[in-house]
PDB file of C-alpha atoms in Angstrom:
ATOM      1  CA  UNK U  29       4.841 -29.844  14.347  1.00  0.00           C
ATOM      2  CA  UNK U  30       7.922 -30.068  16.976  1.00  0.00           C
ATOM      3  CA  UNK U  31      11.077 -31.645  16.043  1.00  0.00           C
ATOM      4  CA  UNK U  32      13.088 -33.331  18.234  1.00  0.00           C
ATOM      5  CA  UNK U  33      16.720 -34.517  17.617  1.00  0.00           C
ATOM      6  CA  UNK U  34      17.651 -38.085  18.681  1.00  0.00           C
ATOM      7  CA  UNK U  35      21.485 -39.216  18.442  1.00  0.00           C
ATOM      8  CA  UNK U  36      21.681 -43.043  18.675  1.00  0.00           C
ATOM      9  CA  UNK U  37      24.485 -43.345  20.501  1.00  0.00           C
ATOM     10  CA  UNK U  38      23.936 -47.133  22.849  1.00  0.00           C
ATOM     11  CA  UNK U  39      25.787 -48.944  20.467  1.00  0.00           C
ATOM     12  CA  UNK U  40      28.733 -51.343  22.097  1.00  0.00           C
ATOM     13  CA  UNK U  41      31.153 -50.479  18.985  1.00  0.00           C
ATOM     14  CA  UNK U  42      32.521 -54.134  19.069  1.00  0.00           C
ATOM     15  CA  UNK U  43      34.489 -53.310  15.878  1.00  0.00           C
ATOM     16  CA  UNK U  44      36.242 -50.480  17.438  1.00  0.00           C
ATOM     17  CA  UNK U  45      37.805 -52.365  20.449  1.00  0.00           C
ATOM     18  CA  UNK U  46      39.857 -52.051  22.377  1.00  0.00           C
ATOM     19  CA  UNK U  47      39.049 -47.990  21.817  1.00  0.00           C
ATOM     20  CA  UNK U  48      35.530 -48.891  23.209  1.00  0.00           C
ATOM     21  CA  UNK U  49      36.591 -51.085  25.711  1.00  0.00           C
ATOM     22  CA  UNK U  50      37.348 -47.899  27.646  1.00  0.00           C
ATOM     23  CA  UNK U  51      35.430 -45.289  25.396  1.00  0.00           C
ATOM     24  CA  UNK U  52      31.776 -45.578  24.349  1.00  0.00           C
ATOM     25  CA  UNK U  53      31.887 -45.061  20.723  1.00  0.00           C
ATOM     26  CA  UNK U  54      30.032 -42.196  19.845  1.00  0.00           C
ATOM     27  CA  UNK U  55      32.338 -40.301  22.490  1.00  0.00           C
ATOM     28  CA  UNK U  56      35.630 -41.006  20.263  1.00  0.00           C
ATOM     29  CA  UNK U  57      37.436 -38.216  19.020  1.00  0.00           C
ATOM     30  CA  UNK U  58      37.162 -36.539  14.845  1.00  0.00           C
ATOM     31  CA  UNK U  59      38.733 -33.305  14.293  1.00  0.00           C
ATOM     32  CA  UNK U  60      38.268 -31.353  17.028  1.00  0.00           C
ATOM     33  CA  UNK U  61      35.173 -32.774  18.913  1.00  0.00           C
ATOM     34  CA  UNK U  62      33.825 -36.553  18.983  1.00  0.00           C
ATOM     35  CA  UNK U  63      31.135 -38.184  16.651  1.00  0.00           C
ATOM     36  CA  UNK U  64      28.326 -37.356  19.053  1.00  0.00           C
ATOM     37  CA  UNK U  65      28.686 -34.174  19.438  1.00  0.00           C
ATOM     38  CA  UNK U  66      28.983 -33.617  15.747  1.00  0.00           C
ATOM     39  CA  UNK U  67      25.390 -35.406  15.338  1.00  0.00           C
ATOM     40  CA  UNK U  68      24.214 -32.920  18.525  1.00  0.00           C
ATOM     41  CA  UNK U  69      25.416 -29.993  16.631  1.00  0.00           C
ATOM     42  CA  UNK U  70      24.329 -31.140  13.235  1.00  0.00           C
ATOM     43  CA  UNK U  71      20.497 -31.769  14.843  1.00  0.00           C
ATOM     44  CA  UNK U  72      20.921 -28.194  16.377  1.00  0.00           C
ATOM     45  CA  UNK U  73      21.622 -26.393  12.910  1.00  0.00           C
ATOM     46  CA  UNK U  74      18.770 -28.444  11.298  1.00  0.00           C
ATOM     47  CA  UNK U  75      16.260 -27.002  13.989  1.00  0.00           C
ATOM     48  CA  UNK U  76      15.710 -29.484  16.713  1.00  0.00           C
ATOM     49  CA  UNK U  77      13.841 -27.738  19.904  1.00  0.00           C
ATOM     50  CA  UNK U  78      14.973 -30.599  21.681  1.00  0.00           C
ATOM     51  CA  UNK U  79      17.323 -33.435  21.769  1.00  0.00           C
ATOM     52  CA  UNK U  80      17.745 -36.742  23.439  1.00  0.00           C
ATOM     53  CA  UNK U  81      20.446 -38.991  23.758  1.00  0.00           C
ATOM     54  CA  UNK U  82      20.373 -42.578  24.291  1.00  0.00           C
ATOM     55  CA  UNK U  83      23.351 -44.727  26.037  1.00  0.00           C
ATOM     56  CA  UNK U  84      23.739 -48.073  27.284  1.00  0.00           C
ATOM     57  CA  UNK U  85      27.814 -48.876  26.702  1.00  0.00           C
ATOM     58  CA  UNK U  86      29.785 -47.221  29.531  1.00  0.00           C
ATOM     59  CA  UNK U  87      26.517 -45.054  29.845  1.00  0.00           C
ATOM     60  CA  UNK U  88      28.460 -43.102  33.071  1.00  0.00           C
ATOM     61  CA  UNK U  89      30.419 -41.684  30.488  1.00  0.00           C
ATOM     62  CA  UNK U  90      27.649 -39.575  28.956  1.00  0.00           C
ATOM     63  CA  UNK U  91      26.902 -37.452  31.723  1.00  0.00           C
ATOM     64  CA  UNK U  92      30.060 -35.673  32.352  1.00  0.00           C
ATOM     65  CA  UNK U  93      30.027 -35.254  28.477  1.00  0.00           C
ATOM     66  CA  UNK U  94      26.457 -33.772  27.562  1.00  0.00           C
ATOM     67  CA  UNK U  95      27.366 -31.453  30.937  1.00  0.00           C
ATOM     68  CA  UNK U  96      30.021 -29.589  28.758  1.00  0.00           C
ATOM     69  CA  UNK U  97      28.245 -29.571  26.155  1.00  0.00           C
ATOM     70  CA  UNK U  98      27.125 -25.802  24.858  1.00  0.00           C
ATOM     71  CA  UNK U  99      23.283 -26.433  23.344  1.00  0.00           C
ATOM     72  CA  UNK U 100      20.844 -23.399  23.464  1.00  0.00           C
ATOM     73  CA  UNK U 101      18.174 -26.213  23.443  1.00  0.00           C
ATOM     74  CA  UNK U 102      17.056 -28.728  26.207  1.00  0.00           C
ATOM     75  CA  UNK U 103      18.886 -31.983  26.111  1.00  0.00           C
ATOM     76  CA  UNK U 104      18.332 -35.360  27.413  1.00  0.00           C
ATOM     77  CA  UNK U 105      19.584 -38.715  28.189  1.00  0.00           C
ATOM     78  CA  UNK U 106      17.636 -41.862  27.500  1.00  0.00           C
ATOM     79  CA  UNK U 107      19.446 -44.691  29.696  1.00  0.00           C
ATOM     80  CA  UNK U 108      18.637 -48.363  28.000  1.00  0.00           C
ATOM     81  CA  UNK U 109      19.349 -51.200  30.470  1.00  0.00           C
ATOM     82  CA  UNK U 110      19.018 -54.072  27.592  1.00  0.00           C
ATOM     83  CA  UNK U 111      19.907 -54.756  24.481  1.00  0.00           C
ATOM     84  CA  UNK U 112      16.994 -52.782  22.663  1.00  0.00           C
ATOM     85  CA  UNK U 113      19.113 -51.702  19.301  1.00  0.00           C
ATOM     86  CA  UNK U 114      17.709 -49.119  17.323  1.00  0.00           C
ATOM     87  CA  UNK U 115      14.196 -49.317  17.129  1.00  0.00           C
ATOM     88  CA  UNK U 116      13.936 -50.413  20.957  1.00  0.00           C
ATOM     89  CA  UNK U 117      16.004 -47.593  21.835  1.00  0.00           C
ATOM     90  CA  UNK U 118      13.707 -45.728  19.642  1.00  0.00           C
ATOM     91  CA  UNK U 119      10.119 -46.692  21.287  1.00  0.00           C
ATOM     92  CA  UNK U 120      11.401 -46.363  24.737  1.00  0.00           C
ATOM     93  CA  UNK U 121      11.611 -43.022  24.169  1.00  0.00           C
ATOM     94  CA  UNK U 122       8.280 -42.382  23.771  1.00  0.00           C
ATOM     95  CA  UNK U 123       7.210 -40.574  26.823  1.00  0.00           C
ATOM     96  CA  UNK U 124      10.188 -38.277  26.475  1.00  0.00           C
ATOM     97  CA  UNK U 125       9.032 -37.377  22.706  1.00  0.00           C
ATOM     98  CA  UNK U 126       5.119 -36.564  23.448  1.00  0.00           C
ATOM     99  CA  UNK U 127       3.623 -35.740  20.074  1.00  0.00           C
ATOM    100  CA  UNK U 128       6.788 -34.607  18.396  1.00  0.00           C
ATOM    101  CA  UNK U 129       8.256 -35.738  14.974  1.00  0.00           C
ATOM    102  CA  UNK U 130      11.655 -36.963  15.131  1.00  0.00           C
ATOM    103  CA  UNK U 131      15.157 -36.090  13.143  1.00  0.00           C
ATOM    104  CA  UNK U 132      17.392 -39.017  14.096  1.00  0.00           C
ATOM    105  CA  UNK U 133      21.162 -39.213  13.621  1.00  0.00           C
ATOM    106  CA  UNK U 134      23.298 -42.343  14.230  1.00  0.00           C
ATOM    107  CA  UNK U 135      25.872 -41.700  16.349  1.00  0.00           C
ATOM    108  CA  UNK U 136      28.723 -42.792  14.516  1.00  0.00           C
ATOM    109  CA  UNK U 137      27.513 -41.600  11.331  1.00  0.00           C
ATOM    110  CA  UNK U 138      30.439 -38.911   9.601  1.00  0.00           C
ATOM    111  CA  UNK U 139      29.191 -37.092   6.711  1.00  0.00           C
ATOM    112  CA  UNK U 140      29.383 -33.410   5.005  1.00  0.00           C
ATOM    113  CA  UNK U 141      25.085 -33.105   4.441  1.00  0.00           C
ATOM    114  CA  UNK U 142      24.029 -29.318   4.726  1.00  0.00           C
ATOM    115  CA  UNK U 143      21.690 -29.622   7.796  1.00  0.00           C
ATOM    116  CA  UNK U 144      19.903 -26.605   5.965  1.00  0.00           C
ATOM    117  CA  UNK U 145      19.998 -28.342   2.686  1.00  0.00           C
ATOM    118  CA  UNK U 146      18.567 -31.619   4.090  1.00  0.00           C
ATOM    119  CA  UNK U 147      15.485 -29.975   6.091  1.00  0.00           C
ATOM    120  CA  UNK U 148      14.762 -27.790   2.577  1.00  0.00           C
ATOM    121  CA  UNK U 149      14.598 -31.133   0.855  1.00  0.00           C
ATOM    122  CA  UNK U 150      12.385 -33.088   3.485  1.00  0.00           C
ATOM    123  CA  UNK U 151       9.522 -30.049   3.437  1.00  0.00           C
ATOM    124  CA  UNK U 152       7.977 -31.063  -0.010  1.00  0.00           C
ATOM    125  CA  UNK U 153       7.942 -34.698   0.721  1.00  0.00           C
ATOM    126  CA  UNK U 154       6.350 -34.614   3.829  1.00  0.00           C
ATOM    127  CA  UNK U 155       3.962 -31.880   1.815  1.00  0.00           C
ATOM    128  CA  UNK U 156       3.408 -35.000  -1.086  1.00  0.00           C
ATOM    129  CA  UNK U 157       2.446 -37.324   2.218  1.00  0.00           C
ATOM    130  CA  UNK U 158       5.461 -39.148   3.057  1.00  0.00           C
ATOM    131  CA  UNK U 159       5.873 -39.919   6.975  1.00  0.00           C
ATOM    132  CA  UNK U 160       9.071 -41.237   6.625  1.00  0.00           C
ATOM    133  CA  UNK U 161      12.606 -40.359   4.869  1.00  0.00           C
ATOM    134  CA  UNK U 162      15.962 -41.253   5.146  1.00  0.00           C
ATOM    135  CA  UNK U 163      18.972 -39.233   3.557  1.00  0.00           C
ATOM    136  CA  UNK U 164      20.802 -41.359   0.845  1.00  0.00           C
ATOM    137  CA  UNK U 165      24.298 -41.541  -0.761  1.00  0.00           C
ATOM    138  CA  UNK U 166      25.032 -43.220  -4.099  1.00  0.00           C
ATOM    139  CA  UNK U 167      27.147 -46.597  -3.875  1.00  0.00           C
ATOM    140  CA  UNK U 168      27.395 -49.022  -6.513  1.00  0.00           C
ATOM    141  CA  UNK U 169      24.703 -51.511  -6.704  1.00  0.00           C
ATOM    142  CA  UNK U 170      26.622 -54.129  -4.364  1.00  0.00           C
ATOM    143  CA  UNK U 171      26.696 -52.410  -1.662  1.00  0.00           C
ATOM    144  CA  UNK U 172      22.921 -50.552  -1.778  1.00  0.00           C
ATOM    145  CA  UNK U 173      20.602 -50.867   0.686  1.00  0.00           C
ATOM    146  CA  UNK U 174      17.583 -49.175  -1.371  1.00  0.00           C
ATOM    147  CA  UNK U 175      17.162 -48.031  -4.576  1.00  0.00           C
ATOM    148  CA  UNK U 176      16.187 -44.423  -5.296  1.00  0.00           C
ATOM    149  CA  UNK U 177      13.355 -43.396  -7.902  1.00  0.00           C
ATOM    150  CA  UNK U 178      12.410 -39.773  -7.940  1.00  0.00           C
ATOM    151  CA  UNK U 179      12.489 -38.996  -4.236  1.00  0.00           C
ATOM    152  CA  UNK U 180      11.320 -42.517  -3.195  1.00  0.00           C
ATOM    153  CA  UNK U 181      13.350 -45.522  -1.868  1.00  0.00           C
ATOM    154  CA  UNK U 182      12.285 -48.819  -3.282  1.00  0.00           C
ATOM    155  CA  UNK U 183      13.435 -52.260  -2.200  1.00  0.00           C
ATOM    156  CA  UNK U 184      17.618 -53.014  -3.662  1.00  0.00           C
ATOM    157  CA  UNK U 185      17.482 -54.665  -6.750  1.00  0.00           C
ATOM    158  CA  UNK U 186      14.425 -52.397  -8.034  1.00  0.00           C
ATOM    159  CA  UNK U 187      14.996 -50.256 -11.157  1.00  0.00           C
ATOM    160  CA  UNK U 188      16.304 -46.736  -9.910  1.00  0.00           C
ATOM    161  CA  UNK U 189      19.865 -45.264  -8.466  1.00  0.00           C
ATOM    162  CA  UNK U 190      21.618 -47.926  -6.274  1.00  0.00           C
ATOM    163  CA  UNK U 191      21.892 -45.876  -2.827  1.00  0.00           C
ATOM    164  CA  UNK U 192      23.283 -46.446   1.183  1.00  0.00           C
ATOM    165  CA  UNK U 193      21.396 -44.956   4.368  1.00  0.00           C
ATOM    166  CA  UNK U 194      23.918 -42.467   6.051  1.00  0.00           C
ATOM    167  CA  UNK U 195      22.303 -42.256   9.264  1.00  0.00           C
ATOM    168  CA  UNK U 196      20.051 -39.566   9.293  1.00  0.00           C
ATOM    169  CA  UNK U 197      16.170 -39.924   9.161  1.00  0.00           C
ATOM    170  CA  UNK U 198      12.924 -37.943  10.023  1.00  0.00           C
ATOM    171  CA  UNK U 199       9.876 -40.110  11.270  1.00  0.00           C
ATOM    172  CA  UNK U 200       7.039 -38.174  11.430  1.00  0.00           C
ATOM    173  CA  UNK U 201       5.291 -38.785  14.775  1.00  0.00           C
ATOM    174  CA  UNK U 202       2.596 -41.438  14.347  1.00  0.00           C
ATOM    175  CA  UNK U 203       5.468 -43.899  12.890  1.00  0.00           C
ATOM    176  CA  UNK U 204       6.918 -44.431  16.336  1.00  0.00           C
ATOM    177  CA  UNK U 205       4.152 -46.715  17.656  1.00  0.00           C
ATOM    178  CA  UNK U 206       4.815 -48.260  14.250  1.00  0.00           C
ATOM    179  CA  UNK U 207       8.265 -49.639  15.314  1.00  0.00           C
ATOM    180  CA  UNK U 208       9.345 -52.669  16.910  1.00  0.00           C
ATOM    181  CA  UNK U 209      10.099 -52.526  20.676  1.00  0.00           C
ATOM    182  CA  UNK U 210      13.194 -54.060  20.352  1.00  0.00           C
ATOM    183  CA  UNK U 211      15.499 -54.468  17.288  1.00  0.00           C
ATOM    184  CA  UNK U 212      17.318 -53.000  14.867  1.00  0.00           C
ATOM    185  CA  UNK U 213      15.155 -49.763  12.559  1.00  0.00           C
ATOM    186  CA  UNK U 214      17.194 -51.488   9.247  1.00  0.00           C
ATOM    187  CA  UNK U 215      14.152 -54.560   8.979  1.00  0.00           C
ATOM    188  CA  UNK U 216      11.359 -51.513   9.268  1.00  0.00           C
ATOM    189  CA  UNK U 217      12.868 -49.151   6.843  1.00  0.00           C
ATOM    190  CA  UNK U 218      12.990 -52.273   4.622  1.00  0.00           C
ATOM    191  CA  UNK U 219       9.599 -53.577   4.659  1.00  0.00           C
ATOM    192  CA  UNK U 220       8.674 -49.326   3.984  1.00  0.00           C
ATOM    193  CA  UNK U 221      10.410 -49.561   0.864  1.00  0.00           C
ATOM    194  CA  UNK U 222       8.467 -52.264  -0.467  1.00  0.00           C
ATOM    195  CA  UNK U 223       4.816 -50.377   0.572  1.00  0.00           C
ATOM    196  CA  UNK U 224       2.118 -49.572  -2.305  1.00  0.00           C
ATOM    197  CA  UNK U 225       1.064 -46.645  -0.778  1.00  0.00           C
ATOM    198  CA  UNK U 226       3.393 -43.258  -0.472  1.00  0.00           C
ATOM    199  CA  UNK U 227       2.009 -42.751   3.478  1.00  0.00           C
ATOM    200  CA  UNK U 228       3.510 -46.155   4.062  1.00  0.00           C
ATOM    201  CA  UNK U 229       6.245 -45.672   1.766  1.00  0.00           C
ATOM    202  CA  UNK U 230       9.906 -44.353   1.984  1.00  0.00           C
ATOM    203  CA  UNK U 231      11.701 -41.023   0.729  1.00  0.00           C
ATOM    204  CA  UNK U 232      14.997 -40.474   0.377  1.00  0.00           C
ATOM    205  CA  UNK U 233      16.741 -36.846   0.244  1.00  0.00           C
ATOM    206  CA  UNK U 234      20.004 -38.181  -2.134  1.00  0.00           C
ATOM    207  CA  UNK U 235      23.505 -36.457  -0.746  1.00  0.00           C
ATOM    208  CA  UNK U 236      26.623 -36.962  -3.353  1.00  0.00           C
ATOM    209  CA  UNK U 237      28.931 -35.543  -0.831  1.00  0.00           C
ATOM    210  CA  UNK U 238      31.380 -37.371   2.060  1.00  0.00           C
ATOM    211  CA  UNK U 239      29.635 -39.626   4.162  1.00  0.00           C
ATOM    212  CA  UNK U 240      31.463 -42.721   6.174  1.00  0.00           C
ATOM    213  CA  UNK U 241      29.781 -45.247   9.190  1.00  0.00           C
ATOM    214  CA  UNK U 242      32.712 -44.937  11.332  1.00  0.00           C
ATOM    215  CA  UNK U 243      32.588 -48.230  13.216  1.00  0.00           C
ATOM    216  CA  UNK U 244      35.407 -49.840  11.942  1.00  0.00           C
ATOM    217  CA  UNK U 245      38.965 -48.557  12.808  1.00  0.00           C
ATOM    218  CA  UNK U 246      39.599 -47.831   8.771  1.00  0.00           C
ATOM    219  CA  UNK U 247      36.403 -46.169   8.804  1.00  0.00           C
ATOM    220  CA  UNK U 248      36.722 -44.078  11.810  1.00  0.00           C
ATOM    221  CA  UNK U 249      40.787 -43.210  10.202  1.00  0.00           C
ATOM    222  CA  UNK U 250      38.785 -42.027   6.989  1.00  0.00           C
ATOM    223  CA  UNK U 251      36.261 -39.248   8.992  1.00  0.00           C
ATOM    224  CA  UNK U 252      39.435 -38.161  11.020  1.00  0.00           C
ATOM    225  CA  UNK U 253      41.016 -37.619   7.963  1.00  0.00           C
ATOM    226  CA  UNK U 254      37.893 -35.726   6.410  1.00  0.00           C
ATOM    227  CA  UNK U 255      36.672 -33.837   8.883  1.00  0.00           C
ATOM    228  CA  UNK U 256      39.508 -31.124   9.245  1.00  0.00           C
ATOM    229  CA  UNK U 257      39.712 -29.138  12.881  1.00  0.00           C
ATOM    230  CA  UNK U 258      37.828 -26.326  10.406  1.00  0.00           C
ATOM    231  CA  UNK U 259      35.360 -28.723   9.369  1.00  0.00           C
ATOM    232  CA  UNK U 260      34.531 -29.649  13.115  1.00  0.00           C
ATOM    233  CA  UNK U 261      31.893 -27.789  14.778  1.00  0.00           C
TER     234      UNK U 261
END
């Protein structure tokens, strides 16, 4: 099946002001390059054949951007005109993904996961029947969002390892219809977790290395301190 490589990047990065007043977040500098382009490049090493983009924050920004950037792969940019979050962002677009599965990275999402590593992982539990799975650090149980049995994410609270999303997901293709057309993906992976079956269920790849949600200024201080000019790609 295709893979294509989505970087959510539409967010308004409210936290971040007055950076993103003038800067759409994903486009802020770490190391040597900016968050998006580290979720471009990490999308590319994990074997993408395409990649989209979406913007909606100071959108003519992106543009000038994606022009320099070097990608051996087609690339594209999805243009939102409302306030569609994730999932909206997602479903609209559709006619740009055609039948293809779909490796998403958020775009302010920081981490040290082995793009290699994390596709090895993912191949036996789409092979046990698992359409969708999100990569996973450990956090202590106050601030999980699932908890982690095995290779499946159950609802926080449920007996397992306490883990966080870190921004990086595979959907296989028939889940897309499955999302809401407008809204945030957090609700949907939710209501996964809880599912009987594993089809409608959720895995989880665990990483125990660096990961940080840059979208606060201590946050985005923390992956500029982490990701070292020779950890930049």
């Amino acid at each position: 099946m295709k893979l294509t490589g989505v970087a959510l990047a539409a967010g308004r990065g409210v936290r971040l002001a007055p950076w993103t007043d003038t800067t759409p977040k994903p486009l802020l500098p770490v190391g040597s390059t900016t968050l998006l382009d580290r979720a471009l490049h990490w999308l590319v090493a994990a074997g993408c054949e395409e990649l989209i983009v979406n913007a909606r924050h100071l959108s003519a920004q992106f543009p000038p951007h994606l022009a320099t950037h070097a990608s051996r792969i087609p690339l594209t940019l999805s243009l939102e005109h409302g306030d569609l979050e994730t999932a909206g962002g997602l479903r609209q677009m559709g006619p740009l993904l055609g039948g293809s599965d779909v490796l998403l990275h958020n775009g302010d999402a920081c981490h040290d996961l082995p793009p290699e590593g994390f596709m090895a992982q993912l191949e036996p539990l789409i092979q046990q029947g698992f359409q969708s799975v999100l990569a996973v650090v450990p956090v202590d149980p106050d601030h999980a969002d699932f908890a982690l049995v095995g290779t499946r994410l159950h609802p926080k609270g449920a007996a397992g390892r306490p883990v966080r999303f870190m921004g990086v997901a595979w959907l296989a293709h028939p889940m897309l219809e499955q999302i809401p057309a407008v809204g945030s993906l957090g609700p949907w992976y939710h209501r996964r977790a809880a599912a009987v079956s594993i089809a409608a269920g959720l895995g989880g790849v665990l990483h125990e290395g660096f990961f940080v949600d840059a979208g606060t200024p201590a946050d985005l201080e923390r992956a500029r301190q982490m990701m070292t000019p020779s950890e930049s790609p």
